[in-house]
Coordinates of C-alpha atoms and ligand atoms in Angstrom, one line a residue:
M2 CA 72.8 128.0 107.0
T3 CA 76.5 128.5 106.5
T4 CA 78.7 125.4 106.0
T5 CA 81.7 125.6 108.3
V6 CA 83.0 122.2 108.4
A7 CA 83.0 120.6 104.9
P8 CA 85.2 117.5 104.6
R9 CA 88.7 118.3 104.4
D10 CA 89.1 117.4 100.7
A11 CA 85.9 119.2 99.4
A12 CA 88.2 121.5 97.5
R13 CA 89.3 118.6 95.3
S14 CA 85.6 118.1 94.6
Q15 CA 85.9 118.8 90.8
D16 CA 88.5 116.1 90.4
D17 CA 87.2 113.4 92.7
P18 CA 84.1 111.6 91.4
V19 CA 82.9 110.7 95.0
Q20 CA 83.2 114.2 96.2
A21 CA 81.5 115.6 93.0
F22 CA 78.6 113.2 93.4
C23 CA 78.2 114.1 97.2
G24 CA 78.3 117.9 96.3
E25 CA 75.5 117.3 93.8
L26 CA 73.7 115.1 96.4
R27 CA 74.0 117.8 99.1
R28 CA 72.7 120.6 96.8
F29 CA 69.6 118.3 96.1
L30 CA 69.1 117.5 99.8
A31 CA 69.4 121.1 100.9
V32 CA 66.2 122.1 98.9
R33 CA 64.3 118.8 99.0
V34 CA 64.7 117.6 102.7
D35 CA 63.0 119.1 105.7
S36 CA 64.1 117.0 108.8
A37 CA 61.6 118.7 111.1
R38 CA 58.7 117.7 108.9
I39 CA 60.1 114.1 108.5
D40 CA 60.3 113.8 112.2
A41 CA 56.7 115.2 112.8
E42 CA 55.2 113.0 110.2
H43 CA 57.1 109.9 111.0
A44 CA 57.8 109.2 107.4
L45 CA 60.0 110.3 104.4
P46 CA 58.4 112.5 101.9
A47 CA 56.5 110.7 99.0
G48 CA 58.8 110.3 96.1
L49 CA 62.0 111.2 97.9
L50 CA 63.4 107.6 97.6
T51 CA 62.6 107.5 93.8
E52 CA 64.4 110.9 93.4
L53 CA 67.4 109.6 95.4
A54 CA 67.2 106.4 93.0
E55 CA 67.3 108.7 90.0
L56 CA 70.4 110.4 91.5
G57 CA 72.0 107.0 91.8
V58 CA 72.6 106.8 95.5
F59 CA 71.5 103.2 95.9
G60 CA 74.1 101.6 93.9
V61 CA 77.2 103.2 95.2
S62 CA 78.5 100.2 97.1
I63 CA 77.4 97.7 94.4
P64 CA 79.8 96.5 91.7
E65 CA 79.4 98.0 88.1
A66 CA 78.9 94.5 86.8
W67 CA 75.6 94.4 88.7
G68 CA 74.5 97.9 87.9
G69 CA 76.1 99.9 90.6
S70 CA 78.8 102.6 90.6
E71 CA 81.3 100.6 92.6
L72 CA 82.4 103.4 94.8
G73 CA 83.1 100.9 97.6
L74 CA 83.0 101.4 101.3
S75 CA 84.5 104.8 101.2
G76 CA 82.0 105.9 98.6
A77 CA 79.2 104.6 100.7
C78 CA 80.6 106.4 103.6
A79 CA 80.8 109.7 101.8
V80 CA 77.2 109.4 100.5
V81 CA 75.8 108.5 104.0
E82 CA 77.7 111.4 105.7
S83 CA 76.2 113.7 103.2
L84 CA 72.8 112.4 103.6
A85 CA 73.1 112.6 107.4
R86 CA 74.1 116.2 107.1
Y87 CA 70.6 117.0 106.1
D88 CA 68.6 114.2 107.7
R89 CA 69.5 111.2 109.8
A90 CA 66.4 109.2 108.9
V91 CA 67.2 109.5 105.2
A92 CA 70.8 108.5 105.8
T93 CA 69.6 105.5 107.9
T94 CA 67.4 104.3 105.2
V95 CA 69.9 104.6 102.5
G96 CA 72.9 103.7 104.6
L97 CA 71.2 100.5 105.8
H98 CA 70.7 99.6 102.1
L99 CA 74.3 100.4 101.1
G100 CA 75.8 98.6 104.1
L101 CA 74.1 95.7 105.8
G102 CA 71.2 95.5 103.3
T103 CA 73.3 94.6 100.2
R104 CA 76.8 93.6 101.5
G105 CA 75.9 90.0 102.1
L106 CA 74.8 89.7 98.4
V107 CA 77.9 91.6 97.1
A108 CA 80.5 89.9 99.0
F109 CA 79.1 86.3 99.4
A110 CA 76.4 85.5 97.0
D111 CA 77.1 83.5 93.9
D112 CA 76.8 85.1 90.4
A113 CA 73.2 83.7 89.9
Q114 CA 72.0 85.3 93.2
R115 CA 73.9 88.5 92.3
E116 CA 72.3 88.7 88.8
R117 CA 68.9 88.1 90.2
W118 CA 68.9 90.6 93.1
L119 CA 71.7 93.2 92.7
P120 CA 70.6 95.2 89.7
D121 CA 67.2 96.0 91.2
L122 CA 69.0 96.9 94.6
A123 CA 71.6 99.1 92.6
S124 CA 68.9 101.0 90.8
G125 CA 66.7 101.6 93.8
K126 CA 63.8 99.7 92.3
R127 CA 64.2 97.4 95.5
L128 CA 65.2 98.6 99.0
G129 CA 67.3 96.1 101.0
A130 CA 67.0 95.2 104.9
F131 CA 68.9 93.1 107.1
A132 CA 67.7 91.2 110.0
T133 CA 69.6 89.5 112.8
T134 CA 68.1 90.9 116.1
E135 CA 65.6 88.6 117.8
P136 CA 63.6 88.9 121.0
G137 CA 66.1 86.7 122.7
A138 CA 69.3 87.4 120.7
G139 CA 70.5 91.1 120.5
S140 CA 74.1 91.5 121.4
D141 CA 74.7 87.8 121.6
L142 CA 74.2 86.6 118.0
S143 CA 75.5 83.2 118.7
R144 CA 72.0 82.3 119.9
L145 CA 69.8 82.9 116.9
A146 CA 66.3 81.1 117.5
T147 CA 65.2 81.7 113.8
R148 CA 66.0 78.3 112.2
A149 CA 66.5 77.2 108.6
R150 CA 66.0 73.3 108.6
L151 CA 66.7 71.2 105.5
D152 CA 63.6 69.2 104.6
Q153 CA 65.3 66.0 103.3
A154 CA 62.0 65.0 101.4
T155 CA 61.7 68.2 99.3
G156 CA 65.4 69.5 99.4
R157 CA 63.9 72.8 100.5
L158 CA 64.2 74.9 103.6
R159 CA 61.7 75.3 106.4
V160 CA 62.3 78.7 108.0
D161 CA 60.7 79.8 111.2
G162 CA 61.3 82.6 113.7
Q163 CA 60.9 86.2 114.5
K164 CA 63.2 89.2 113.9
I165 CA 62.8 92.6 115.6
Y166 CA 63.9 96.2 115.0
V167 CA 64.4 95.8 111.4
T168 CA 65.5 98.9 109.8
N169 CA 63.7 99.4 106.4
G170 CA 61.3 96.5 107.6
G171 CA 58.3 98.2 106.2
L172 CA 59.8 99.6 103.0
A173 CA 62.1 96.8 101.8
Q174 CA 61.3 94.2 99.1
T175 CA 64.7 92.2 99.7
Y176 CA 65.8 91.1 103.1
T177 CA 69.0 89.5 104.2
V178 CA 68.1 87.5 107.2
A179 CA 70.6 85.8 109.6
V180 CA 69.5 82.2 110.7
S181 CA 70.7 79.2 112.6
T182 CA 70.9 76.2 110.4
E183 CA 70.2 72.5 111.0
G184 CA 71.6 70.1 108.6
L185 CA 73.0 72.4 106.0
G186 CA 76.3 71.6 104.5
G187 CA 76.3 68.4 106.5
A188 CA 76.8 70.3 109.7
A189 CA 74.4 69.6 112.6
S190 CA 74.5 73.4 113.3
G191 CA 75.5 76.5 111.8
Q192 CA 74.6 80.0 110.6
N193 CA 73.8 81.6 107.3
L194 CA 72.5 84.6 105.7
L195 CA 69.3 84.0 103.7
V196 CA 68.1 86.2 101.0
L197 CA 64.3 86.5 101.2
E198 CA 61.6 88.6 99.4
R199 CA 58.7 90.1 100.8
D200 CA 56.3 87.9 98.9
D201 CA 58.0 84.7 100.3
G202 CA 55.4 85.0 103.0
L203 CA 57.2 87.5 105.3
K204 CA 54.8 89.1 107.8
I205 CA 55.7 92.6 108.4
G206 CA 55.0 94.0 112.0
A207 CA 53.7 97.5 112.8
E208 CA 56.1 100.4 112.8
E209 CA 57.8 101.0 116.0
V210 CA 57.3 104.5 117.7
K211 CA 60.9 105.7 118.3
L212 CA 62.8 108.5 120.2
G213 CA 64.4 109.5 117.1
L214 CA 65.0 108.5 113.4
R215 CA 61.2 108.7 113.2
G216 CA 61.3 108.9 109.3
S217 CA 63.0 105.5 109.2
S218 CA 61.1 102.4 109.1
T219 CA 61.6 100.0 112.1
T220 CA 59.5 96.8 112.3
S221 CA 59.4 93.2 113.3
L222 CA 59.6 90.4 110.8
Y223 CA 57.5 87.1 111.3
L224 CA 58.8 84.0 109.4
D225 CA 56.2 81.4 110.1
E226 CA 57.2 78.0 108.8
L227 CA 58.2 79.6 105.3
D228 CA 58.9 77.1 102.5
I229 CA 62.1 78.4 100.9
P230 CA 64.2 77.0 97.9
M231 CA 67.9 76.2 98.7
D232 CA 69.2 78.9 96.3
R233 CA 68.2 81.5 98.9
V234 CA 71.2 80.4 101.0
V235 CA 73.9 83.0 100.8
G236 CA 77.6 81.7 100.9
V237 CA 78.6 78.1 101.9
P238 CA 75.7 76.2 103.5
G239 CA 76.0 76.0 107.3
A240 CA 79.2 78.1 107.4
G241 CA 78.0 81.7 107.3
H242 CA 78.9 82.8 110.6
R243 CA 82.2 84.7 109.3
D244 CA 80.1 86.2 106.5
I245 CA 77.7 87.7 109.0
S246 CA 80.6 89.2 111.0
Q247 CA 82.0 90.7 107.9
V248 CA 78.8 92.2 106.7
L249 CA 78.5 93.7 110.2
A250 CA 81.9 95.3 110.0
F251 CA 81.1 96.9 106.6
G252 CA 77.6 98.1 108.0
R253 CA 78.8 99.7 111.1
T254 CA 81.5 101.7 109.2
A255 CA 78.8 103.2 107.0
M256 CA 76.7 103.9 110.1
A257 CA 79.7 105.6 111.6
A258 CA 80.0 107.9 108.5
G259 CA 76.3 108.9 109.4
C260 CA 77.6 110.0 112.8
N261 CA 79.9 112.4 111.0
G262 CA 77.1 113.9 109.0
T263 CA 74.9 114.4 112.1
A264 CA 78.0 116.0 113.9
W265 CA 78.6 118.3 110.9
A266 CA 75.0 119.5 111.1
A267 CA 75.2 120.2 114.8
I268 CA 78.4 122.2 114.4
D269 CA 76.8 124.3 111.7
L270 CA 73.8 124.8 113.9
A271 CA 75.9 125.9 116.9
T272 CA 78.1 128.1 114.8
A273 CA 75.2 129.8 113.3
H274 CA 73.6 130.4 116.6
V275 CA 76.7 131.7 118.6
A276 CA 77.6 134.1 115.5
E277 CA 74.3 135.8 116.2
R278 CA 73.5 135.6 120.0
K279 CA 74.9 138.4 122.1
Q280 CA 75.5 138.1 125.9
F281 CA 77.8 140.0 128.2
G282 CA 78.2 142.7 125.4
K283 CA 79.4 140.4 122.7
T284 CA 78.6 137.5 120.6
L285 CA 78.7 134.0 122.1
A286 CA 81.3 133.4 119.3
A287 CA 83.6 135.8 121.0
Q288 CA 83.6 134.2 124.3
P289 CA 86.9 132.2 124.9
V290 CA 85.2 129.3 126.5
I291 CA 82.7 128.8 123.8
R292 CA 85.6 129.2 121.3
L293 CA 87.3 126.3 122.8
Q294 CA 84.2 124.3 122.7
L295 CA 83.7 125.0 119.0
A296 CA 87.4 124.1 118.4
D297 CA 86.9 120.7 120.4
M298 CA 83.7 120.0 118.2
A299 CA 85.5 120.8 114.9
A300 CA 88.7 118.9 115.8
S301 CA 86.5 115.9 116.9
L302 CA 84.8 115.9 113.7
F303 CA 88.2 115.8 111.9
A304 CA 89.2 112.8 113.9
M305 CA 85.8 111.1 113.2
R306 CA 86.2 111.5 109.4
A307 CA 89.9 110.3 109.8
M308 CA 88.7 107.1 111.4
V309 CA 86.0 106.5 108.9
A310 CA 88.5 107.2 106.0
A311 CA 91.0 104.8 107.5
T312 CA 88.5 102.2 107.8
G313 CA 87.3 102.6 104.2
D314 CA 91.0 102.0 103.1
V315 CA 90.9 98.5 104.5
E316 CA 87.6 97.3 103.0
H317 CA 89.3 94.2 101.6
D318 CA 91.4 93.2 104.7
D319 CA 88.9 91.4 106.9
A320 CA 90.9 91.5 110.1
E321 CA 91.9 95.1 109.8
L322 CA 88.3 96.0 108.7
E323 CA 86.9 94.4 111.8
R324 CA 89.4 96.3 114.1
R325 CA 89.0 99.7 112.4
S326 CA 85.2 99.4 112.0
V327 CA 84.8 98.8 115.8
A328 CA 86.9 101.9 116.5
A329 CA 85.0 104.0 113.8
K330 CA 81.6 102.9 115.3
V331 CA 82.3 103.5 118.9
Y332 CA 84.4 106.7 118.6
C333 CA 82.0 108.3 115.9
S334 CA 78.8 107.6 117.7
E335 CA 80.0 108.7 121.1
T336 CA 81.6 111.9 119.8
D337 CA 78.6 112.6 117.6
W338 CA 76.5 112.3 120.9
T339 CA 79.0 114.7 122.6
I340 CA 78.9 117.3 119.7
C341 CA 75.1 117.3 119.4
D342 CA 74.9 117.8 123.2
T343 CA 77.4 120.6 123.1
S344 CA 75.5 122.2 120.2
L345 CA 72.4 122.1 122.2
Q346 CA 74.1 123.4 125.2
L347 CA 75.5 126.4 123.2
H348 CA 71.8 127.2 122.2
G349 CA 70.9 127.9 125.9
G350 CA 67.4 127.4 126.7
S351 CA 66.5 127.6 122.9
G352 CA 68.4 124.4 122.4
Y353 CA 65.8 122.6 124.5
I354 CA 63.0 123.9 122.1
E355 CA 62.3 121.4 119.1
E356 CA 62.0 124.4 116.6
T357 CA 65.8 125.1 116.6
G358 CA 66.5 121.5 115.3
A359 CA 69.1 120.9 118.2
P360 CA 66.8 118.4 120.0
L361 CA 66.1 116.4 116.9
L362 CA 69.9 116.0 116.2
L363 CA 70.5 114.7 119.8
R364 CA 67.4 112.4 119.6
D365 CA 68.5 111.0 116.2
A366 CA 72.0 110.4 117.5
R367 CA 71.1 108.5 120.6
I368 CA 70.5 105.0 118.9
T369 CA 73.8 104.9 117.2
R370 CA 75.6 103.9 120.4
I371 CA 73.3 100.9 120.6
F372 CA 72.6 99.6 117.1
E373 CA 75.0 97.8 114.8
G374 CA 76.5 96.6 118.0
A375 CA 76.2 98.2 121.6
N376 CA 79.4 100.2 122.2
D377 CA 80.4 98.4 125.4
V378 CA 80.1 95.1 123.7
L379 CA 82.2 96.4 120.8
A380 CA 84.8 97.8 123.2
S381 CA 85.3 94.5 124.8
R382 CA 85.6 92.9 121.5
M383 CA 88.2 95.4 120.7
G384 CA 90.0 94.4 123.8
A385 CA 90.0 90.8 122.9
L386 CA 91.2 91.7 119.3
E387 CA 94.1 93.7 121.0
L388 CA 95.1 90.8 123.1
I389 CA 95.0 88.3 120.1
R390 CA 96.5 90.4 117.4
P391 CA 98.0 93.6 119.2
G392 CA 98.0 96.8 117.0
G393 CA 101.4 97.9 116.0
H394 CA 103.5 100.6 117.6
A395 CA 102.8 104.1 116.2
T396 CA 105.8 106.0 115.0
T397 CA 104.4 109.4 114.0
G398 CA 106.2 111.6 116.2
T399 CA 102.9 112.9 117.6
E400 CA 100.6 112.0 120.7
A401 CA 99.5 109.1 118.8
D402 CA 102.7 107.4 119.7
E403 CA 102.2 108.0 123.4
I404 CA 98.7 106.7 123.2
S405 CA 100.0 103.6 121.4
L406 CA 102.6 103.2 124.2
I407 CA 99.9 103.5 127.0
T408 CA 97.9 100.8 125.2
H409 CA 100.9 98.6 124.9
E410 CA 102.0 98.9 128.4
V411 CA 98.6 98.2 129.8
R412 CA 98.4 95.1 127.7
T413 CA 102.0 93.7 128.4
N414 CA 101.7 94.5 132.1
W415 CA 98.5 92.4 132.4
Q416 CA 99.7 89.7 130.1
A417 CA 103.0 89.4 132.3
R418 CA 101.0 89.1 135.5
D419 CA 97.9 87.0 134.3
G420 CA 98.7 85.6 130.9
L421 CA 95.7 84.4 129.1
K422 CA 93.4 84.9 132.0
V423 CA 93.0 88.5 131.0
L424 CA 90.9 87.2 128.2
R425 CA 88.3 86.0 130.6
D426 CA 88.1 89.3 132.4
P427 CA 85.4 91.5 130.7
V428 CA 86.3 94.6 132.7
R429 CA 90.0 94.5 131.7
L430 CA 89.0 93.7 128.1
H431 CA 86.6 96.6 128.0
K432 CA 89.3 99.0 129.2
L433 CA 92.0 97.6 126.8
G434 CA 89.5 97.9 124.1
R435 CA 88.8 101.6 124.9
L436 CA 92.5 102.4 124.8
A437 CA 93.0 100.6 121.5
I438 CA 90.2 102.5 120.0
L439 CA 91.7 105.8 121.0
R440 CA 95.0 104.7 119.5
E441 CA 93.3 103.6 116.1
V442 CA 91.7 107.1 116.0
A443 CA 94.8 109.0 116.6
V444 CA 96.8 107.1 114.2
A445 CA 94.1 107.6 111.7
T446 CA 94.1 111.4 112.5
V447 CA 97.7 111.8 111.7
A448 CA 97.4 109.9 108.4
Y449 CA 94.3 111.8 107.5
A450 CA 96.1 115.3 108.0
G451 CA 98.9 114.1 105.6
P452 CA 102.6 114.9 105.7
H453 CA 102.2 118.5 104.8
P454 CA 99.0 119.9 106.1
S455 CA 97.8 123.4 105.7
P456 CA 97.9 125.4 109.0
R457 CA 94.2 124.9 109.6
T458 CA 94.5 121.2 108.9
A459 CA 97.4 120.9 111.4
A460 CA 95.6 122.8 114.0
L461 CA 92.5 120.4 113.7
R462 CA 95.1 117.4 113.9
D463 CA 96.9 118.8 116.8
H464 CA 93.9 119.7 118.8
A465 CA 92.2 116.3 118.2
L466 CA 95.5 114.5 119.2
S467 CA 95.9 116.5 122.5
R468 CA 92.1 115.6 123.4
L469 CA 92.6 111.9 122.4
L470 CA 95.8 111.8 124.6
Q471 CA 93.9 113.2 127.5
A472 CA 91.2 110.6 127.0
A473 CA 93.8 107.8 126.9
E474 CA 95.7 109.0 130.0
A475 CA 92.3 109.1 131.9
A476 CA 91.3 105.7 130.5
A477 CA 94.6 104.2 131.7
R478 CA 94.4 105.7 135.2
A479 CA 90.8 104.6 135.7
V480 CA 90.7 101.7 138.1
A481 CA 87.6 99.5 138.5
P482 CA 87.1 98.9 142.2
I483 CA 85.6 95.5 141.6
A484 CA 85.7 94.6 145.3
T485 CA 82.9 97.0 146.0
V486 CA 80.7 96.3 143.1
D487 CA 78.8 93.2 144.4
A488 CA 78.2 94.9 147.7
I489 CA 76.5 97.7 145.9
V490 CA 74.7 96.0 143.0
D491 CA 73.3 92.8 144.8
P492 CA 71.1 94.9 147.1
L493 CA 69.7 96.8 144.1
F494 CA 67.9 93.6 143.0
D495 CA 66.4 93.1 146.5
S496 CA 65.6 96.6 147.8
G497 CA 66.4 99.0 144.9
V498 CA 68.3 102.2 145.8
A499 CA 66.3 102.8 149.0
Ligands
FAD2 C1 65.9 102.0 115.6 C2 66.6 100.7 115.6 C3 67.0 100.0 114.3 C4 67.6 98.8 114.4 N1 67.8 98.2 113.3 C5 68.3 97.0 113.1 C6 68.4 96.2 111.9 O1 68.1 96.8 110.8 N2 68.7 95.0 111.8 C7 69.0 94.3 113.1 O2 69.2 92.9 113.1 N3 68.8 94.9 114.2 C8 68.5 96.2 114.3 N4 68.4 96.7 115.5 C9 68.7 96.2 116.8 C10 70.0 96.5 117.5 O3 71.1 96.2 116.7 C11 70.0 95.9 118.8 O4 69.0 96.6 119.6 C12 71.5 95.9 119.4 O5 72.3 95.1 118.8 C13 71.5 95.6 120.9 O6 70.8 94.4 121.1 P1 69.7 94.4 122.3 O7 68.6 95.5 122.0 O8 69.1 93.1 122.4 O9 70.4 94.8 123.7 P2 71.0 93.7 124.6 O10 71.9 92.7 124.0 O11 69.8 93.2 125.5 O12 71.9 94.7 125.6 C14 71.4 95.7 126.4 C15 72.6 96.7 126.8 O13 73.3 95.8 127.7 C16 74.8 96.3 127.4 N5 75.4 95.0 127.3 C17 74.9 93.7 126.8 N6 75.9 92.8 126.8 C18 77.0 93.5 127.3 C19 78.3 93.0 127.5 N7 78.7 91.6 127.3 N8 79.2 93.9 128.0 C20 78.8 95.1 128.3 N9 77.6 95.7 128.0 C21 76.6 94.8 127.6 C22 74.8 97.2 126.4 O14 74.9 98.5 126.9 C23 73.4 97.0 125.6 O15 73.0 98.1 125.1 C24 68.0 98.1 115.7 C25 67.4 98.7 116.8 C26 66.9 99.9 116.9 C27 66.4 100.4 118.2

């Protein structure tokens, strides 16, 4: 298949170690990975993870001191995008390890913990998993029911609870598990990450049967009154809440990069199809409406890559990482979905047939708007961040400045009228968050194109910016007719939509 939308800087691949590594990785994946087969067999091919370990993929986000290649968040994103270009289940398995699965240990563990666990995680001898979600705690992680209690008599922890939907649950050996703490660090209650091993007594549930990502392992974890030594607590005992937030910010960025890989695959698939298929006496590729759709897809992918690159740049700035990671996660997952849907549409009826590969891309993409933080929850969080620490004014001489101004005006008008009450209005927070996300993407897009873009890069930038401005204008105009909501919704729970 032709490669039409390689990363903007692929031409520099010989000089850039990350791009050189990703080029080698993609050549391997192109011959080794059959995504239709992975989907059909609900499993990765035997030996694939070992081969990826030999290539060095499992250590890219781990410091050299602990056996990794220390390519940081940007390096992890580049690797995850390349993996997702060929298969999203492989990208999810590795990406979870590079992001959520190891970040807690890299960023917050002490040296003894790093020495003990990171070398095997970096080499791929052990695979990492991360467990926060529980039956009663999904979007709201303040209410974790899995508890670690300090046993005063033994000085050890009793850990009890259940985690669900754990990516790599059935494959991992090392699990970073978020728990509520009782009595740790002298605090009556708090949260921490614990590092647990499979043979600590973890019980692994059955594999979930999923809409997509079928080659990726997803299981429950049962922690039944485990007796765990204190040296498994990561970070300051009882004070790990912020650590968990920061791990999530790192992980959702790597996940966003996977969306870029899937979108890349969807564009390549669509391009190959429309170049061949003829209707009305010419190829679909020659039809103006279809050309516009292809331009939208390619320009959107440019903006997605820009947002992920901008997020990778602030890996060490916690506040900015949170803001940009939310923008990257929401924008990339939603745009990936749109691109996969357009790709399927351009295939016509054949797009609905599994054999083309278009349905698999769409199925794999669907979960990305839900996991690592449901998008509407994150958009509201972005709105709150915008009220607390407003993003600056863009001064780029492009549409990014207009989007920045729209966001600023919406916020300042509300604040002038209602002050801090806006913080307690979820609908307005959500709308403001959506605008702030578009501003972040627009600013990142301008920066990614650079000051002296080639004509093609300038076209991608300009097309993306005009679409982002359209979206911002529509979002700003949208009014929520709150007065009618209760009158419509309340009866749904009594009589349905009859
Ligand atoms: C394949 C897969 C892999 C996963 N991997 C992991 C993993 O490795 N580790 C892990 O810990 N978890 C994992 N998860 C769990 C995932 O992160 C959660 O499903 C997700 O965070 C949403 O939580 P929930 O399912 O409880 O949805 P809920 O919190 O019940 O929310 C349901 C929906 O309601 C909406 N919603 C909820 N609250 C609000 C609000 N305040 N404002 C607006 N809308 C709202 C959103 O649309 C949301 O999707 C995985 C899930 C799946 C399906």
